[in-house]
Amino acid sequence: MGDVFKALADPTRRTILDELTERDGQTLFEICVRLANRHHLNLSRQAISQHLTVLEEAGMITIRRQGRYKFHHLDTTPLATIFERWPINREGQ
Amino acid sequence: MGDVFKALADPTRRTILDELTERDGQTLFEICVRLANRHHLNLSRQAISQHLTVLEEAGMITIRRQGRYKFHHLDTTPLATIFERWPINREGQ
DNA sequence: TTGACAGGCAAGTGAAGACTTGCCTATCAT
DNA sequence: ATGATAGGCAAGTCTTCACTTGCCTGTCAA
């Protein structure tokens, strides 16, 4: 499994996670359209595809293939490793 | 405030956070020695100093100056923004 | 007050990473 | 079968970033 922290390092990848949080199971083209329309991110299809690969290798995204479509599903369980590693100071609580 | 995700992206910076978790309030030289002895990370003092700057800008470290010493204190509260952004799937619970 | 200690500043190098362009494969409808 | 759709592969470019080297400043002890 790849690097969760490296996957989260890029702002475009974080926006992709935001979009999948709001609407899970999108295809590559759907993600392209939503990044362009809602976030003014006019990247090439390849650029976004490469981002999705990084997110998949980090375990943040699972792939479901159906015909010529490739659906992307969010998986936030790798984030738990962050909190297991460093305890959070909940100040004033 | 800087980028928490960018700060966590580098493995050396994550090791520094580990060391401060185990022993808080270390100076630059102490951190250098511990990285070398316990993690076989023989980096220059400048390299580690630059890492500490990134961590400080991200709000993960606070500085306390005393004479010619500069003590570094861990602050994990910025990590909370990660969990507020993406809800965690606690599978099987 | 002189030397040792703790740290800072800035330019330079080399590698990783984000993004593009061009071309190719596979699936589906007409 | 043919065109349109959804996606993949592989350079190549350009920027960011980690790290080093050299030199400078401030603090403390002898």
PDB file of C-alpha atoms (C1' of nucleotides) in Angstrom:
ATOM      1  CA  MET A   1       0.000   0.000   0.000  1.00  0.00           C
ATOM      2  CA  GLY A   2       1.173   3.484  -0.894  1.00  0.00           C
ATOM      3  CA  ASP A   3       1.563   6.586   1.163  1.00  0.00           C
ATOM      4  CA  VAL A   4      -1.579   8.130   2.638  1.00  0.00           C
ATOM      5  CA  PHE A   5       0.247  11.325   3.579  1.00  0.00           C
ATOM      6  CA  LYS A   6       1.659  11.765   0.099  1.00  0.00           C
ATOM      7  CA  ALA A   7      -1.837  11.256  -1.309  1.00  0.00           C
ATOM      8  CA  LEU A   8      -3.208  14.008   0.920  1.00  0.00           C
ATOM      9  CA  ALA A   9      -0.347  16.382   0.112  1.00  0.00           C
ATOM     10  CA  ASP A  10      -1.844  17.676  -3.136  1.00  0.00           C
ATOM     11  CA  PRO A  11      -4.768  20.153  -2.973  1.00  0.00           C
ATOM     12  CA  THR A  12      -6.361  18.781  -6.155  1.00  0.00           C
ATOM     13  CA  ARG A  13      -6.459  15.288  -4.651  1.00  0.00           C
ATOM     14  CA  ARG A  14      -8.065  16.680  -1.494  1.00  0.00           C
ATOM     15  CA  THR A  15     -10.725  18.352  -3.629  1.00  0.00           C
ATOM     16  CA  ILE A  16     -11.365  15.018  -5.353  1.00  0.00           C
ATOM     17  CA  LEU A  17     -11.920  13.453  -1.934  1.00  0.00           C
ATOM     18  CA  ASP A  18     -14.333  16.287  -1.135  1.00  0.00           C
ATOM     19  CA  GLU A  19     -16.297  15.587  -4.295  1.00  0.00           C
ATOM     20  CA  LEU A  20     -16.458  11.867  -3.598  1.00  0.00           C
ATOM     21  CA  THR A  21     -17.594  12.639  -0.064  1.00  0.00           C
ATOM     22  CA  GLU A  22     -20.517  14.599  -1.460  1.00  0.00           C
ATOM     23  CA  ARG A  23     -21.274  12.147  -4.276  1.00  0.00           C
ATOM     24  CA  ASP A  24     -19.669   8.710  -4.108  1.00  0.00           C
ATOM     25  CA  GLY A  25     -19.058   6.357  -7.021  1.00  0.00           C
ATOM     26  CA  GLN A  26     -18.279   8.877  -9.762  1.00  0.00           C
ATOM     27  CA  THR A  27     -16.506   8.054 -13.009  1.00  0.00           C
ATOM     28  CA  LEU A  28     -13.347   9.768 -14.248  1.00  0.00           C
ATOM     29  CA  PHE A  29     -15.296  12.037 -16.603  1.00  0.00           C
ATOM     30  CA  GLU A  30     -17.790  13.003 -13.925  1.00  0.00           C
ATOM     31  CA  ILE A  31     -14.966  13.995 -11.631  1.00  0.00           C
ATOM     32  CA  CYS A  32     -13.376  16.036 -14.420  1.00  0.00           C
ATOM     33  CA  VAL A  33     -16.614  17.933 -15.017  1.00  0.00           C
ATOM     34  CA  ARG A  34     -17.231  18.615 -11.329  1.00  0.00           C
ATOM     35  CA  LEU A  35     -13.682  19.843 -10.712  1.00  0.00           C
ATOM     36  CA  ALA A  36     -14.021  22.213 -13.659  1.00  0.00           C
ATOM     37  CA  ASN A  37     -17.512  23.509 -12.902  1.00  0.00           C
ATOM     38  CA  ARG A  38     -17.413  23.761  -9.136  1.00  0.00           C
ATOM     39  CA  HIS A  39     -13.748  24.400  -8.399  1.00  0.00           C
ATOM     40  CA  HIS A  40     -12.465  26.076 -11.571  1.00  0.00           C
ATOM     41  CA  LEU A  41      -9.876  23.332 -11.915  1.00  0.00           C
ATOM     42  CA  ASN A  42      -9.476  22.880 -15.661  1.00  0.00           C
ATOM     43  CA  LEU A  43      -7.031  20.009 -15.687  1.00  0.00           C
ATOM     44  CA  SER A  44      -6.567  17.438 -18.405  1.00  0.00           C
ATOM     45  CA  ARG A  45      -8.233  14.059 -18.070  1.00  0.00           C
ATOM     46  CA  GLN A  46      -4.814  12.452 -17.688  1.00  0.00           C
ATOM     47  CA  ALA A  47      -3.851  14.690 -14.807  1.00  0.00           C
ATOM     48  CA  ILE A  48      -6.962  13.713 -12.874  1.00  0.00           C
ATOM     49  CA  SER A  49      -6.499  10.065 -13.784  1.00  0.00           C
ATOM     50  CA  GLN A  50      -3.005  10.155 -12.319  1.00  0.00           C
ATOM     51  CA  HIS A  51      -4.350  11.754  -9.163  1.00  0.00           C
ATOM     52  CA  LEU A  52      -6.910   8.959  -8.862  1.00  0.00           C
ATOM     53  CA  THR A  53      -4.142   6.397  -9.228  1.00  0.00           C
ATOM     54  CA  VAL A  54      -2.241   7.961  -6.331  1.00  0.00           C
ATOM     55  CA  LEU A  55      -5.380   7.991  -4.204  1.00  0.00           C
ATOM     56  CA  GLU A  56      -6.092   4.367  -5.075  1.00  0.00           C
ATOM     57  CA  GLU A  57      -2.545   3.273  -4.209  1.00  0.00           C
ATOM     58  CA  ALA A  58      -2.934   5.025  -0.871  1.00  0.00           C
ATOM     59  CA  GLY A  59      -6.114   3.048  -0.198  1.00  0.00           C
ATOM     60  CA  MET A  60      -8.266   6.176  -0.126  1.00  0.00           C
ATOM     61  CA  ILE A  61     -10.229   5.080  -3.203  1.00  0.00           C
ATOM     62  CA  THR A  62     -11.540   1.718  -4.364  1.00  0.00           C
ATOM     63  CA  ILE A  63     -12.298   0.951  -8.007  1.00  0.00           C
ATOM     64  CA  ARG A  64     -15.388  -0.780  -9.378  1.00  0.00           C
ATOM     65  CA  ARG A  65     -15.303  -1.584 -13.103  1.00  0.00           C
ATOM     66  CA  GLN A  66     -18.451  -2.031 -15.114  1.00  0.00           C
ATOM     67  CA  GLY A  67     -18.337  -2.172 -18.916  1.00  0.00           C
ATOM     68  CA  ARG A  68     -16.367   0.819 -20.156  1.00  0.00           C
ATOM     69  CA  TYR A  69     -17.014   2.704 -16.928  1.00  0.00           C
ATOM     70  CA  LYS A  70     -14.767   2.907 -13.903  1.00  0.00           C
ATOM     71  CA  PHE A  71     -16.445   4.028 -10.717  1.00  0.00           C
ATOM     72  CA  HIS A  72     -14.470   5.530  -7.855  1.00  0.00           C
ATOM     73  CA  HIS A  73     -15.496   4.977  -4.258  1.00  0.00           C
ATOM     74  CA  LEU A  74     -14.171   6.844  -1.245  1.00  0.00           C
ATOM     75  CA  ASP A  75     -12.581   4.940   1.634  1.00  0.00           C
ATOM     76  CA  THR A  76     -11.483   7.032   4.591  1.00  0.00           C
ATOM     77  CA  THR A  77     -10.304   4.192   6.796  1.00  0.00           C
ATOM     78  CA  PRO A  78      -6.599   4.875   6.040  1.00  0.00           C
ATOM     79  CA  LEU A  79      -7.034   8.220   7.813  1.00  0.00           C
ATOM     80  CA  ALA A  80      -7.366   6.367  11.093  1.00  0.00           C
ATOM     81  CA  THR A  81      -3.641   5.590  11.005  1.00  0.00           C
ATOM     82  CA  ILE A  82      -2.954   9.303  11.453  1.00  0.00           C
ATOM     83  CA  PHE A  83      -4.813   9.500  14.742  1.00  0.00           C
ATOM     84  CA  GLU A  84      -3.400   6.264  15.971  1.00  0.00           C
ATOM     85  CA  ARG A  85       0.079   7.666  15.397  1.00  0.00           C
ATOM     86  CA  TRP A  86      -0.293  11.022  17.156  1.00  0.00           C
ATOM     87  CA  PRO A  87      -2.827  11.580  19.927  1.00  0.00           C
ATOM     88  CA  ILE A  88      -4.881  14.721  19.467  1.00  0.00           C
ATOM     89  CA  ASN A  89      -4.886  17.461  22.071  1.00  0.00           C
ATOM     90  CA  ARG A  90      -8.517  18.384  22.471  1.00  0.00           C
ATOM     91  CA  GLU A  91      -7.870  21.703  24.163  1.00  0.00           C
ATOM     92  CA  GLY A  92     -10.431  22.957  26.637  1.00  0.00           C
ATOM     93  CA  GLN A  93     -12.163  19.590  26.824  1.00  0.00           C
TER      94      GLN A  93
ATOM     95  CA  MET B   1      -1.082  29.383   8.640  1.00  0.00           C
ATOM     96  CA  GLY B   2       0.667  26.949   6.360  1.00  0.00           C
ATOM     97  CA  ASP B   3      -0.370  23.609   5.022  1.00  0.00           C
ATOM     98  CA  VAL B   4      -0.812  20.766   7.513  1.00  0.00           C
ATOM     99  CA  PHE B   5      -0.984  18.162   4.755  1.00  0.00           C
ATOM    100  CA  LYS B   6       2.214  19.382   3.138  1.00  0.00           C
ATOM    101  CA  ALA B   7       3.908  19.259   6.532  1.00  0.00           C
ATOM    102  CA  LEU B   8       2.880  15.619   7.000  1.00  0.00           C
ATOM    103  CA  ALA B   9       3.934  14.649   3.477  1.00  0.00           C
ATOM    104  CA  ASP B  10       7.605  14.150   4.321  1.00  0.00           C
ATOM    105  CA  PRO B  11       8.670  11.019   6.239  1.00  0.00           C
ATOM    106  CA  THR B  12      11.463  12.840   8.066  1.00  0.00           C
ATOM    107  CA  ARG B  13       9.000  15.408   9.404  1.00  0.00           C
ATOM    108  CA  ARG B  14       6.706  12.604  10.554  1.00  0.00           C
ATOM    109  CA  THR B  15       9.619  11.020  12.410  1.00  0.00           C
ATOM    110  CA  ILE B  16      10.295  14.370  14.079  1.00  0.00           C
ATOM    111  CA  LEU B  17       6.681  14.431  15.253  1.00  0.00           C
ATOM    112  CA  ASP B  18       7.181  10.904  16.612  1.00  0.00           C
ATOM    113  CA  GLU B  19      10.225  12.011  18.574  1.00  0.00           C
ATOM    114  CA  LEU B  20       8.430  15.025  19.997  1.00  0.00           C
ATOM    115  CA  THR B  21       5.530  12.778  20.943  1.00  0.00           C
ATOM    116  CA  GLU B  22       7.882  10.633  22.984  1.00  0.00           C
ATOM    117  CA  ARG B  23       9.884  13.538  24.404  1.00  0.00           C
ATOM    118  CA  ASP B  24       8.429  17.028  24.077  1.00  0.00           C
ATOM    119  CA  GLY B  25      10.351  20.291  24.165  1.00  0.00           C
ATOM    120  CA  GLN B  26      13.580  19.219  22.480  1.00  0.00           C
ATOM    121  CA  THR B  27      16.108  21.602  20.966  1.00  0.00           C
ATOM    122  CA  LEU B  28      17.330  21.459  17.375  1.00  0.00           C
ATOM    123  CA  PHE B  29      20.542  19.651  18.335  1.00  0.00           C
ATOM    124  CA  GLU B  30      18.702  17.121  20.469  1.00  0.00           C
ATOM    125  CA  ILE B  31      16.416  16.325  17.568  1.00  0.00           C
ATOM    126  CA  CYS B  32      19.437  15.951  15.271  1.00  0.00           C
ATOM    127  CA  VAL B  33      21.065  13.471  17.644  1.00  0.00           C
ATOM    128  CA  ARG B  34      17.908  11.425  18.152  1.00  0.00           C
ATOM    129  CA  LEU B  35      17.182  11.216  14.433  1.00  0.00           C
ATOM    130  CA  ALA B  36      20.727  10.003  13.832  1.00  0.00           C
ATOM    131  CA  ASN B  37      20.948   7.525  16.709  1.00  0.00           C
ATOM    132  CA  ARG B  38      17.456   6.056  16.694  1.00  0.00           C
ATOM    133  CA  HIS B  39      16.417   6.341  13.054  1.00  0.00           C
ATOM    134  CA  HIS B  40      19.721   6.321  11.159  1.00  0.00           C
ATOM    135  CA  LEU B  41      18.811   9.683   9.624  1.00  0.00           C
ATOM    136  CA  ASN B  42      22.122  11.473   9.254  1.00  0.00           C
ATOM    137  CA  LEU B  43      20.897  14.791   7.927  1.00  0.00           C
ATOM    138  CA  SER B  44      22.583  18.162   8.252  1.00  0.00           C
ATOM    139  CA  ARG B  45      21.478  20.536  10.967  1.00  0.00           C
ATOM    140  CA  GLN B  46      20.077  22.874   8.311  1.00  0.00           C
ATOM    141  CA  ALA B  47      17.938  20.186   6.769  1.00  0.00           C
ATOM    142  CA  ILE B  48      16.289  19.444  10.087  1.00  0.00           C
ATOM    143  CA  SER B  49      15.955  23.140  10.855  1.00  0.00           C
ATOM    144  CA  GLN B  50      14.074  23.608   7.593  1.00  0.00           C
ATOM    145  CA  HIS B  51      11.799  20.713   8.449  1.00  0.00           C
ATOM    146  CA  LEU B  52      11.050  22.313  11.808  1.00  0.00           C
ATOM    147  CA  THR B  53      10.182  25.574  10.052  1.00  0.00           C
ATOM    148  CA  VAL B  54       7.657  23.766   7.838  1.00  0.00           C
ATOM    149  CA  LEU B  55       6.145  22.057  10.870  1.00  0.00           C
ATOM    150  CA  GLU B  56       5.944  25.356  12.729  1.00  0.00           C
ATOM    151  CA  GLU B  57       4.261  27.119   9.790  1.00  0.00           C
ATOM    152  CA  ALA B  58       1.729  24.297   9.711  1.00  0.00           C
ATOM    153  CA  GLY B  59       0.971  24.854  13.384  1.00  0.00           C
ATOM    154  CA  MET B  60       2.192  21.395  14.365  1.00  0.00           C
ATOM    155  CA  ILE B  61       5.045  22.819  16.461  1.00  0.00           C
ATOM    156  CA  THR B  62       5.296  25.790  18.781  1.00  0.00           C
ATOM    157  CA  ILE B  63       8.591  27.508  19.625  1.00  0.00           C
ATOM    158  CA  ARG B  64       9.809  28.571  23.066  1.00  0.00           C
ATOM    159  CA  ARG B  65      13.054  30.559  23.107  1.00  0.00           C
ATOM    160  CA  GLN B  66      15.285  30.674  26.146  1.00  0.00           C
ATOM    161  CA  GLY B  67      18.786  32.115  25.914  1.00  0.00           C
ATOM    162  CA  ARG B  68      20.564  30.493  23.018  1.00  0.00           C
ATOM    163  CA  TYR B  69      18.217  27.520  23.104  1.00  0.00           C
ATOM    164  CA  LYS B  70      15.084  27.023  21.054  1.00  0.00           C
ATOM    165  CA  PHE B  71      12.698  24.413  22.375  1.00  0.00           C
ATOM    166  CA  HIS B  72      10.179  22.727  20.116  1.00  0.00           C
ATOM    167  CA  HIS B  73       6.784  21.670  21.418  1.00  0.00           C
ATOM    168  CA  LEU B  74       4.338  19.390  19.641  1.00  0.00           C
ATOM    169  CA  ASP B  75       0.802  20.582  18.901  1.00  0.00           C
ATOM    170  CA  THR B  76      -1.481  18.035  17.281  1.00  0.00           C
ATOM    171  CA  THR B  77      -4.620  20.179  17.220  1.00  0.00           C
ATOM    172  CA  PRO B  78      -4.243  20.957  13.478  1.00  0.00           C
ATOM    173  CA  LEU B  79      -4.808  17.239  12.827  1.00  0.00           C
ATOM    174  CA  ALA B  80      -8.414  17.677  13.890  1.00  0.00           C
ATOM    175  CA  THR B  81      -9.126  19.547  10.647  1.00  0.00           C
ATOM    176  CA  ILE B  82      -8.493  16.313   8.744  1.00  0.00           C
ATOM    177  CA  PHE B  83     -11.236  14.439  10.540  1.00  0.00           C
ATOM    178  CA  GLU B  84     -13.609  17.345  10.361  1.00  0.00           C
ATOM    179  CA  ARG B  85     -13.144  17.374   6.602  1.00  0.00           C
ATOM    180  CA  TRP B  86     -13.689  13.666   5.851  1.00  0.00           C
ATOM    181  CA  PRO B  87     -15.757  11.447   8.168  1.00  0.00           C
ATOM    182  CA  ILE B  88     -14.045   8.177   9.009  1.00  0.00           C
ATOM    183  CA  ASN B  89     -15.607   4.828   8.180  1.00  0.00           C
ATOM    184  CA  ARG B  90     -15.125   2.746  11.287  1.00  0.00           C
ATOM    185  CA  GLU B  91     -15.715  -0.610   9.634  1.00  0.00           C
ATOM    186  CA  GLY B  92     -17.128  -3.422  11.725  1.00  0.00           C
ATOM    187  CA  GLN B  93     -17.972  -1.092  14.597  1.00  0.00           C
TER     188      GLN B  93
ATOM    189  C1'  DT C   1      37.331  38.641  25.998  1.00  0.00           C
ATOM    190  C1'  DT C   2      38.072  34.754  23.549  1.00  0.00           C
ATOM    191  C1'  DG C   3      36.541  30.407  22.148  1.00  0.00           C
ATOM    192  C1'  DA C   4      32.949  27.020  22.053  1.00  0.00           C
ATOM    193  C1'  DC C   5      28.152  26.223  21.492  1.00  0.00           C
ATOM    194  C1'  DA C   6      23.243  26.902  19.533  1.00  0.00           C
ATOM    195  C1'  DG C   7      21.096  28.565  15.774  1.00  0.00           C
ATOM    196  C1'  DG C   8      20.044  31.491  11.249  1.00  0.00           C
ATOM    197  C1'  DC C   9      20.450  33.088   6.294  1.00  0.00           C
ATOM    198  C1'  DA C  10      21.013  32.395   1.463  1.00  0.00           C
ATOM    199  C1'  DA C  11      22.462  30.387  -2.821  1.00  0.00           C
ATOM    200  C1'  DG C  12      23.040  26.132  -5.326  1.00  0.00           C
ATOM    201  C1'  DT C  13      22.087  21.189  -6.714  1.00  0.00           C
ATOM    202  C1'  DG C  14      19.517  17.218  -7.740  1.00  0.00           C
ATOM    203  C1'  DA C  15      15.527  14.520  -7.430  1.00  0.00           C
ATOM    204  C1'  DA C  16      10.559  13.979  -7.026  1.00  0.00           C
ATOM    205  C1'  DG C  17       6.137  15.309  -8.665  1.00  0.00           C
ATOM    206  C1'  DA C  18       2.276  17.661 -11.312  1.00  0.00           C
ATOM    207  C1'  DC C  19       0.755  18.344 -15.749  1.00  0.00           C
ATOM    208  C1'  DT C  20       0.542  18.057 -20.796  1.00  0.00           C
ATOM    209  C1'  DT C  21       0.547  16.001 -25.431  1.00  0.00           C
ATOM    210  C1'  DG C  22       0.026  12.283 -28.594  1.00  0.00           C
ATOM    211  C1'  DC C  23      -1.404   7.942 -29.544  1.00  0.00           C
ATOM    212  C1'  DC C  24      -3.598   3.476 -28.425  1.00  0.00           C
ATOM    213  C1'  DT C  25      -7.333   0.004 -26.536  1.00  0.00           C
ATOM    214  C1'  DA C  26     -11.952  -1.336 -25.176  1.00  0.00           C
ATOM    215  C1'  DT C  27     -16.989  -0.818 -24.939  1.00  0.00           C
ATOM    216  C1'  DC C  28     -21.452   0.487 -26.660  1.00  0.00           C
ATOM    217  C1'  DA C  29     -25.147   2.336 -29.874  1.00  0.00           C
ATOM    218  C1'  DT C  30     -26.701   2.975 -34.549  1.00  0.00           C
TER     219       DT C  30
ATOM    220  C1'  DA D   1     -18.954  -2.280 -39.115  1.00  0.00           C
ATOM    221  C1'  DT D   2     -18.278   2.388 -37.889  1.00  0.00           C
ATOM    222  C1'  DG D   3     -18.223   6.226 -35.083  1.00  0.00           C
ATOM    223  C1'  DA D   4     -18.536   8.012 -30.503  1.00  0.00           C
ATOM    224  C1'  DT D   5     -17.562   7.339 -25.726  1.00  0.00           C
ATOM    225  C1'  DA D   6     -14.620   6.006 -21.533  1.00  0.00           C
ATOM    226  C1'  DG D   7     -10.274   5.176 -20.307  1.00  0.00           C
ATOM    227  C1'  DG D   8      -4.935   3.789 -20.535  1.00  0.00           C
ATOM    228  C1'  DC D   9       0.141   4.248 -21.674  1.00  0.00           C
ATOM    229  C1'  DA D  10       4.350   6.613 -22.305  1.00  0.00           C
ATOM    230  C1'  DA D  11       7.431  10.164 -23.060  1.00  0.00           C
ATOM    231  C1'  DG D  12       8.576  15.072 -22.139  1.00  0.00           C
ATOM    232  C1'  DT D  13       8.386  19.655 -19.621  1.00  0.00           C
ATOM    233  C1'  DC D  14       8.474  22.424 -15.727  1.00  0.00           C
ATOM    234  C1'  DT D  15       7.905  23.382 -11.041  1.00  0.00           C
ATOM    235  C1'  DT D  16       8.383  22.229  -6.276  1.00  0.00           C
ATOM    236  C1'  DC D  17      11.023  20.427  -2.676  1.00  0.00           C
ATOM    237  C1'  DA D  18      14.660  18.238   0.188  1.00  0.00           C
ATOM    238  C1'  DC D  19      19.254  18.733   1.163  1.00  0.00           C
ATOM    239  C1'  DT D  20      23.905  20.627   1.231  1.00  0.00           C
ATOM    240  C1'  DT D  21      27.580  24.051   1.697  1.00  0.00           C
ATOM    241  C1'  DG D  22      29.473  28.271   3.306  1.00  0.00           C
ATOM    242  C1'  DC D  23      29.253  32.004   6.115  1.00  0.00           C
ATOM    243  C1'  DC D  24      27.142  34.962   9.718  1.00  0.00           C
ATOM    244  C1'  DT D  25      24.793  36.197  14.455  1.00  0.00           C
ATOM    245  C1'  DG D  26      23.854  35.597  19.275  1.00  0.00           C
ATOM    246  C1'  DT D  27      24.723  33.352  23.920  1.00  0.00           C
ATOM    247  C1'  DC D  28      27.409  31.473  27.574  1.00  0.00           C
ATOM    248  C1'  DA D  29      31.592  29.760  30.196  1.00  0.00           C
ATOM    249  C1'  DA D  30      36.529  30.056  31.334  1.00  0.00           C
TER     250       DA D  30
END
